[in-house]
Coordinates of C-alpha atoms and ligand atoms in Angstrom, one line a residue:
M214 CA 20.5 -1.5 6.3
K215 CA 18.1 -3.4 8.5
P216 CA 15.5 -1.0 9.8
L217 CA 15.4 -1.0 13.6
P218 CA 12.3 -2.3 15.4
L219 CA 9.8 0.4 15.9
T220 CA 10.1 0.6 19.7
I221 CA 13.9 1.1 19.3
V222 CA 13.3 3.8 16.7
V223 CA 11.0 5.7 19.1
F224 CA 13.4 5.4 22.0
S225 CA 16.5 6.4 20.0
C226 CA 14.5 9.3 18.6
L227 CA 13.9 10.5 22.2
L228 CA 17.6 10.0 23.0
I229 CA 18.7 12.0 20.0
H230 CA 16.3 14.8 20.9
G231 CA 17.5 14.6 24.5
T232 CA 21.1 15.1 23.7
T233 CA 20.6 17.9 21.3
G234 CA 18.9 20.0 23.9
A235 CA 16.9 22.6 22.1
S236 CA 14.8 20.1 20.1
C237 CA 14.2 17.9 23.2
S238 CA 10.5 18.5 23.9
D239 CA 9.7 20.8 21.1
P240 CA 9.1 19.5 18.4
P241 CA 7.7 16.4 20.1
C242 CA 8.5 12.8 19.3
P243 CA 6.7 10.9 17.8
P244 CA 5.0 13.3 15.5
R245 CA 1.6 14.5 16.8
F246 CA -0.8 13.9 14.0
N247 CA -4.5 14.3 14.8
S248 CA -5.5 11.6 12.4
I249 CA -4.5 9.4 9.4
F250 CA -6.4 9.2 6.1
S251 CA -5.3 6.2 3.9
F252 CA -6.1 5.5 0.3
G253 CA -5.0 2.4 -1.7
S254 CA -5.5 -1.2 -2.7
S255 CA -5.5 -4.5 -0.9
Y256 CA -2.1 -3.8 0.5
S257 CA -3.7 -1.4 2.9
D258 CA -7.4 -2.4 3.1
T259 CA -8.4 -2.8 6.8
G260 CA -11.9 -4.1 6.0
N261 CA -13.6 -2.1 3.3
F262 CA -13.8 -4.8 0.7
V263 CA -15.6 -7.3 2.8
V264 CA -18.2 -4.7 3.6
Q265 CA -18.6 -3.6 0.0
S266 CA -18.8 -7.2 -1.3
A267 CA -21.2 -8.4 1.4
G268 CA -23.6 -10.8 -0.3
L269 CA -21.1 -12.2 -2.7
P270 CA -20.7 -16.0 -2.2
F271 CA -17.2 -16.2 -0.8
I272 CA -14.7 -13.6 0.3
P273 CA -11.4 -15.3 1.4
F274 CA -10.3 -12.3 3.6
N275 CA -13.3 -12.8 5.7
H276 CA -12.2 -16.3 6.9
S277 CA -9.6 -17.8 9.0
P278 CA -6.5 -17.9 8.8
Y279 CA -6.7 -14.3 7.7
G280 CA -6.1 -12.1 10.8
D281 CA -5.1 -15.1 13.0
T282 CA -1.6 -13.9 13.9
F283 CA -2.6 -10.6 15.5
F284 CA -6.3 -10.1 15.7
R285 CA -7.2 -13.8 16.3
R286 CA -10.1 -13.3 13.9
P287 CA -10.6 -12.2 10.3
T288 CA -10.9 -8.4 10.0
G289 CA -11.0 -8.0 6.3
R290 CA -7.2 -7.4 6.1
P291 CA -5.6 -9.5 3.4
S292 CA -2.9 -10.7 5.7
D293 CA -2.3 -12.8 8.7
G294 CA -2.1 -9.7 10.9
R295 CA -1.3 -6.0 10.7
L296 CA -0.5 -4.1 7.5
A297 CA 2.1 -1.4 7.0
I298 CA -0.6 1.3 7.6
D299 CA -1.4 -0.4 11.0
F300 CA 2.3 -0.2 12.1
I301 CA 2.3 3.5 11.0
A302 CA -0.8 4.2 13.1
E303 CA 0.9 2.4 16.1
A304 CA 4.1 4.4 15.7
L305 CA 2.1 7.7 15.7
A306 CA 0.2 6.6 18.8
L307 CA -3.1 6.6 16.9
P308 CA -5.8 4.0 16.8
L309 CA -5.7 1.4 13.9
L310 CA -7.7 2.9 11.1
P311 CA -11.3 1.9 10.8
P312 CA -12.5 1.1 7.3
F313 CA -14.7 3.9 6.0
L314 CA -17.3 1.6 4.5
A315 CA -18.0 0.0 7.9
R316 CA -20.4 2.6 9.1
E317 CA -20.8 3.6 12.8
Q318 CA -17.1 3.7 13.5
D319 CA -15.2 6.4 15.2
F320 CA -13.6 8.4 12.4
S321 CA -12.4 11.2 14.6
R322 CA -8.7 10.0 14.5
G323 CA -8.8 9.0 10.8
A324 CA -10.3 6.6 8.3
N325 CA -9.2 4.1 5.8
F326 CA -10.5 4.3 2.2
A327 CA -8.1 1.7 0.7
I328 CA -9.9 -1.3 -0.7
V329 CA -9.0 -4.6 -2.4
G330 CA -8.8 -4.0 -6.1
G331 CA -8.4 -0.3 -5.7
T332 CA -7.0 1.2 -8.9
A333 CA -5.4 4.6 -9.8
L334 CA -7.4 4.6 -13.1
D335 CA -11.2 4.6 -13.2
V336 CA -13.3 1.7 -14.2
D337 CA -14.3 3.6 -17.4
F338 CA -10.6 3.5 -18.5
F339 CA -10.6 -0.3 -18.3
L340 CA -13.9 -0.5 -20.2
R341 CA -12.6 1.9 -22.9
H342 CA -9.5 -0.2 -23.3
N343 CA -11.4 -3.5 -23.5
A344 CA -9.8 -5.1 -20.6
A345 CA -12.0 -8.1 -20.2
S346 CA -11.4 -8.4 -16.5
V347 CA -12.6 -5.1 -15.1
P348 CA -12.5 -4.1 -11.5
P349 CA -15.7 -5.5 -10.0
F350 CA -16.5 -2.3 -8.0
R351 CA -16.1 1.4 -8.5
S352 CA -13.2 1.9 -6.1
S353 CA -10.5 3.9 -7.8
L354 CA -8.6 6.7 -6.1
R355 CA -11.1 9.2 -7.5
V356 CA -13.9 7.2 -5.9
Q357 CA -12.0 6.9 -2.6
I358 CA -11.4 10.7 -2.5
G359 CA -15.2 11.0 -3.0
W360 CA -15.7 8.9 0.1
F361 CA -13.2 11.1 1.9
R362 CA -15.1 14.2 1.0
S363 CA -18.4 12.7 2.1
L364 CA -16.8 11.9 5.5
L365 CA -15.6 15.5 5.8
R366 CA -19.1 16.7 5.2
Q367 CA -20.4 14.3 7.8
T368 CA -17.8 15.0 10.5
L369 CA -16.6 18.5 10.0
G370 CA -20.0 20.0 8.9
G371 CA -21.2 21.5 5.7
T372 CA -19.3 21.8 2.4
N373 CA -17.5 25.0 3.5
A374 CA -14.0 24.4 2.1
T375 CA -12.7 27.5 4.0
S376 CA -14.0 26.4 7.4
A377 CA -11.2 26.9 9.8
A378 CA -11.8 23.8 11.8
R379 CA -11.7 21.7 8.8
R380 CA -8.5 23.2 7.5
E381 CA -6.9 22.9 10.9
H382 CA -7.9 19.2 11.1
L383 CA -6.5 18.4 7.6
A384 CA -3.3 20.3 8.2
T385 CA -2.4 18.1 11.1
S386 CA -3.5 14.8 9.5
L387 CA -1.2 12.4 7.8
F388 CA -2.4 11.3 4.3
V389 CA -1.1 8.0 2.9
V390 CA -1.7 7.5 -0.8
G391 CA -0.9 4.0 -2.1
E392 CA -0.1 1.4 -2.9
F393 CA -1.7 2.1 -6.3
G394 CA -0.7 0.6 -9.7
G395 CA -0.5 -3.1 -8.9
S396 CA -4.3 -3.7 -9.4
D397 CA -4.2 -1.4 -12.5
Y398 CA -1.5 -3.5 -14.2
R399 CA -3.1 -6.8 -13.0
F400 CA -6.4 -5.9 -14.6
L401 CA -4.7 -4.9 -17.8
L402 CA -2.7 -8.1 -18.0
S403 CA -5.5 -10.4 -17.0
G404 CA -7.7 -8.6 -19.6
G405 CA -5.3 -9.8 -22.3
K406 CA -2.9 -6.8 -22.7
T407 CA 0.8 -7.7 -23.2
L408 CA 3.4 -6.5 -20.8
E409 CA 4.6 -3.9 -23.4
E410 CA 1.0 -2.6 -23.7
A411 CA 0.6 -2.5 -19.9
K412 CA 3.9 -0.5 -19.7
S413 CA 2.6 2.0 -22.2
F414 CA -0.2 2.9 -19.6
V415 CA 2.3 3.6 -16.8
P416 CA 2.4 7.4 -17.4
E417 CA -1.4 7.5 -17.2
V418 CA -1.5 5.5 -14.0
V419 CA 1.1 7.7 -12.4
H420 CA -0.7 10.8 -13.6
A421 CA -3.9 9.5 -12.0
I422 CA -2.1 9.1 -8.7
C423 CA -0.7 12.6 -8.9
R424 CA -4.2 14.0 -9.7
G425 CA -5.4 12.3 -6.5
V426 CA -2.5 13.7 -4.4
E427 CA -3.1 17.2 -5.8
K428 CA -6.8 17.0 -4.9
L429 CA -5.9 16.2 -1.3
V430 CA -3.4 19.0 -1.2
E431 CA -6.0 21.4 -2.5
E432 CA -8.4 20.1 0.3
G433 CA -5.7 21.1 2.8
A434 CA -3.4 18.1 3.2
R435 CA 0.1 19.2 4.5
Y436 CA 1.7 15.8 5.0
V437 CA 1.3 13.2 2.3
V438 CA 3.1 9.8 2.0
V439 CA 3.0 8.4 -1.6
S440 CA 3.8 4.7 -1.8
G441 CA 5.3 3.0 -4.8
T442 CA 4.4 -0.5 -5.8
P443 CA 6.2 -3.8 -4.7
P444 CA 8.1 -6.1 -7.1
A445 CA 5.2 -7.8 -8.8
G446 CA 7.4 -10.3 -10.5
C447 CA 8.2 -11.9 -7.1
L448 CA 4.6 -12.6 -6.1
P449 CA 3.7 -16.3 -6.1
M450 CA 0.5 -15.4 -8.0
A451 CA 2.5 -13.8 -10.8
L452 CA 5.1 -16.6 -10.8
T453 CA 2.3 -19.1 -11.2
R454 CA 0.2 -17.2 -13.7
Y455 CA 2.7 -15.4 -16.0
A456 CA 5.8 -17.6 -16.0
A457 CA 4.8 -19.6 -19.0
A458 CA 4.3 -16.5 -21.1
A459 CA 7.5 -15.0 -19.9
V460 CA 9.5 -18.2 -20.8
A461 CA 7.8 -18.4 -24.2
A462 CA 8.8 -14.8 -24.9
N463 CA 12.4 -15.4 -23.9
A464 CA 13.5 -18.3 -21.8
S465 CA 17.0 -17.0 -21.1
T466 CA 15.8 -13.7 -19.7
A467 CA 12.4 -14.7 -18.1
Y468 CA 13.8 -15.1 -14.5
D469 CA 16.1 -13.1 -12.4
R470 CA 18.9 -15.6 -11.7
R471 CA 19.6 -14.4 -8.2
T472 CA 16.0 -14.3 -6.9
G473 CA 13.9 -16.4 -9.3
C474 CA 11.5 -13.4 -9.8
L475 CA 10.0 -12.6 -13.2
R476 CA 12.3 -9.9 -14.6
R477 CA 10.0 -8.0 -17.0
L478 CA 7.2 -7.8 -14.5
N479 CA 9.6 -6.4 -11.9
G480 CA 10.8 -4.0 -14.7
L481 CA 7.2 -2.7 -15.0
A482 CA 7.0 -2.1 -11.3
Q483 CA 10.3 -0.3 -11.3
Y484 CA 9.4 1.9 -14.3
H485 CA 6.1 2.8 -12.4
N486 CA 8.1 3.6 -9.3
W487 CA 10.7 5.7 -11.1
L488 CA 8.0 7.9 -12.8
L489 CA 6.1 8.2 -9.5
R490 CA 9.2 9.2 -7.6
E491 CA 10.0 11.9 -10.2
A492 CA 6.4 13.1 -10.1
V493 CA 6.5 13.4 -6.3
R494 CA 9.7 15.4 -6.6
R495 CA 8.0 17.8 -9.1
M496 CA 5.0 18.2 -6.8
R497 CA 7.3 19.2 -3.9
G498 CA 8.3 22.2 -6.0
K499 CA 4.7 23.0 -6.9
Y500 CA 3.4 22.7 -3.3
P501 CA 6.1 24.0 -1.0
A502 CA 3.7 24.2 2.0
T503 CA 3.1 20.4 1.8
K504 CA 5.6 17.8 2.9
L505 CA 5.5 15.0 0.3
V506 CA 7.1 11.7 1.3
Y507 CA 8.0 9.0 -1.3
A508 CA 7.7 5.6 0.4
D509 CA 9.6 2.8 -1.4
F510 CA 7.6 -0.5 -1.3
Y511 CA 9.9 -2.1 -3.9
K512 CA 13.3 -2.1 -2.2
P513 CA 12.4 -3.5 1.2
V514 CA 10.4 -6.4 -0.4
A515 CA 13.2 -7.1 -3.0
L516 CA 15.7 -7.2 -0.2
L517 CA 13.6 -9.7 1.8
V518 CA 13.3 -11.9 -1.3
R519 CA 17.1 -11.7 -2.0
R520 CA 18.3 -12.2 1.6
P521 CA 15.4 -13.5 3.6
A522 CA 17.4 -15.4 6.3
K523 CA 19.3 -12.2 7.2
F524 CA 16.0 -10.7 8.4
G525 CA 14.6 -13.8 10.1
F526 CA 12.5 -15.0 7.1
T527 CA 13.7 -18.6 7.1
Q528 CA 11.4 -20.0 4.5
Q529 CA 11.6 -19.9 0.7
P530 CA 10.6 -16.2 0.0
L531 CA 8.8 -16.9 -3.3
E532 CA 6.4 -19.4 -1.6
A533 CA 3.2 -18.3 0.0
C534 CA 2.5 -19.3 3.6
C535 CA -1.1 -20.0 3.0
G536 CA -2.3 -21.6 -0.2
G537 CA -3.4 -24.6 -2.2
G538 CA 0.0 -26.1 -3.2
G539 CA 2.1 -26.0 -6.3
R540 CA 5.7 -24.8 -6.7
Y541 CA 4.9 -21.4 -5.1
N542 CA 2.0 -22.6 -2.9
Y543 CA -0.5 -20.5 -5.0
N544 CA -3.6 -22.0 -6.6
P545 CA -6.6 -19.7 -7.3
Q546 CA -8.9 -22.7 -7.1
L547 CA -7.6 -23.5 -3.6
A548 CA -7.1 -20.0 -2.4
C549 CA -6.1 -19.1 1.2
G550 CA -9.3 -18.8 3.3
L551 CA -10.9 -21.9 1.7
P552 CA -11.1 -24.9 4.0
S553 CA -8.9 -27.0 1.7
A554 CA -6.0 -24.5 1.7
A555 CA -3.1 -25.2 4.0
T556 CA -1.4 -22.7 6.2
C557 CA 2.3 -22.7 7.3
S558 CA 2.9 -23.1 11.0
V559 CA 5.1 -20.0 11.4
P560 CA 3.8 -17.1 9.2
S561 CA 6.5 -14.8 10.4
S562 CA 9.1 -17.0 8.7
Y563 CA 7.5 -16.2 5.3
V564 CA 7.6 -13.0 3.3
N565 CA 4.4 -13.8 1.3
W566 CA 1.1 -14.6 2.9
D567 CA -1.4 -15.7 0.3
G568 CA 0.3 -15.4 -3.0
I569 CA -0.4 -11.7 -3.5
H570 CA -0.2 -10.1 -0.1
F571 CA 2.6 -10.0 2.5
T572 CA 2.8 -11.4 6.0
E573 CA 2.5 -9.1 9.0
A574 CA 6.2 -9.7 9.6
A575 CA 7.0 -8.4 6.1
Y576 CA 4.7 -5.4 6.5
K577 CA 6.4 -4.6 9.8
F578 CA 9.8 -4.5 8.0
V579 CA 8.4 -2.3 5.3
A580 CA 6.7 0.1 7.7
G581 CA 9.8 0.3 9.9
G582 CA 11.8 1.5 6.8
W583 CA 9.1 4.2 6.0
L584 CA 9.0 5.4 9.6
N585 CA 12.8 5.7 10.1
G586 CA 13.6 6.7 6.6
V587 CA 15.6 3.8 5.3
Y588 CA 12.9 3.3 2.7
A589 CA 11.2 6.7 2.6
Y590 CA 12.3 10.2 2.0
P591 CA 11.8 12.1 4.2
S592 CA 11.1 9.7 7.0
I593 CA 7.6 9.7 8.5
L594 CA 8.9 10.1 12.0
S595 CA 10.7 13.3 11.0
L596 CA 7.5 15.0 10.1
Q597 CA 6.4 17.6 12.6
P598 CA 2.9 18.9 12.2
Q599 CA 2.4 22.3 13.7
Ligands
NAG700 C1 -17.7 29.3 5.7 O1 -16.6 30.1 5.4 C2 -16.8 31.5 5.5 C3 -15.5 32.3 5.1 O2 -14.4 31.8 5.9 C4 -17.2 31.9 7.0 O3 -17.5 33.2 7.0 C5 -18.5 31.0 7.3 O4 -18.8 31.3 8.7 C6 -18.2 29.6 7.1 N1 -19.4 28.8 7.3 C7 -19.4 27.6 8.0 C8 -20.7 26.9 8.1 O5 -18.4 27.2 8.5
NAG701 C1 16.6 -13.4 -25.4 O1 17.4 -12.5 -24.7 C2 18.7 -12.6 -25.0 C3 19.5 -11.6 -24.0 O2 19.0 -10.4 -24.1 C4 19.0 -12.3 -26.4 O3 20.3 -12.4 -26.7 C5 18.2 -13.2 -27.3 O4 18.3 -12.8 -28.6 C6 16.7 -13.2 -26.9 N1 16.0 -14.2 -27.6 C7 14.8 -13.9 -28.2 C8 14.2 -15.1 -28.9 O5 14.3 -12.9 -28.3

């Protein structure tokens, strides 16, 4: 089930269209989207957080080795190179998405609103539920949609929701919503909630994501990709921080024997994804004029963790490439980006980059599955904007 490299996907797509005759040139291949609008968390931030947190003492993502693999400089992306959203933009022949908060960029082909720490739920929710560690900034999906609306006002003129140019532009844009959820649960857990309590908030998190999707559809979105959350129990950060509690709760069931991931944390992510996929299915019925894609972020990462060597990831998949040592090479006091942290020599042989985020190589694998449909339904490359 290995997704084909993107170039091969595009070529084979052309070949298939070529042999079926009628569909050869119309509809075109790859899909002709005018632009991409992306919302989410650190898994798709292309530079918003470093702009928003300018003035704070130290932002790791703003330092080498972040960005070294592809950009040869830090761009604010929490990875060594490109993210899934970058591979999607490349496959659709669109420019890499500029971060919205970095002003004076060209947003005519899209914008990225995703930001490190981006949550589905609002800050007020975390304050109400006494989570001690609240998101440092107001950057929930609702806030990100507010940024999107302000961009529309700037670029497409006025607040006239019925403006034909605006509707036309949005109807031929690809919207990518997510990943969301990971930051929500992390804030709840680090704020002292138990895993059971965090699980009880899953329906609210999923509901908040759906509310965001519905707002975008009501604005005129016709193509929306909704991403699930990756297996949180396989992250070096989680394995370092939560393993003791998991073992204390039940040593015999704390770890997945095949992968070494934390089972109940993965269960939380799977429960979230299951509710979200069901919600997307329901929204398809409610909005027949909009194509809604559910993109699975869990399965491709879980597969890389289970059988890394098969896909060229030759190193221990639960170990971060860049970090400050320890069993999983994750240490918050010696975080990647600090001069004292060490970086592996071949990042593409690792699944995990810095303990929380993935390497460019892993994102490429995930994005390939979303584009060709192995890990998304329907596939992104099958969308045909009018
Ligand atoms: C706003 O929409 C109305 C109704 O479609 C249209 O008549 C009007 O010209 C629009 N105004 C602008 C500024 O686009
Ligand atoms: C731990 O999990 C196992 C398997 O589900 C169960 O049999 C056992 O009773 C549990 N132990 C505790 C202390 O909950």
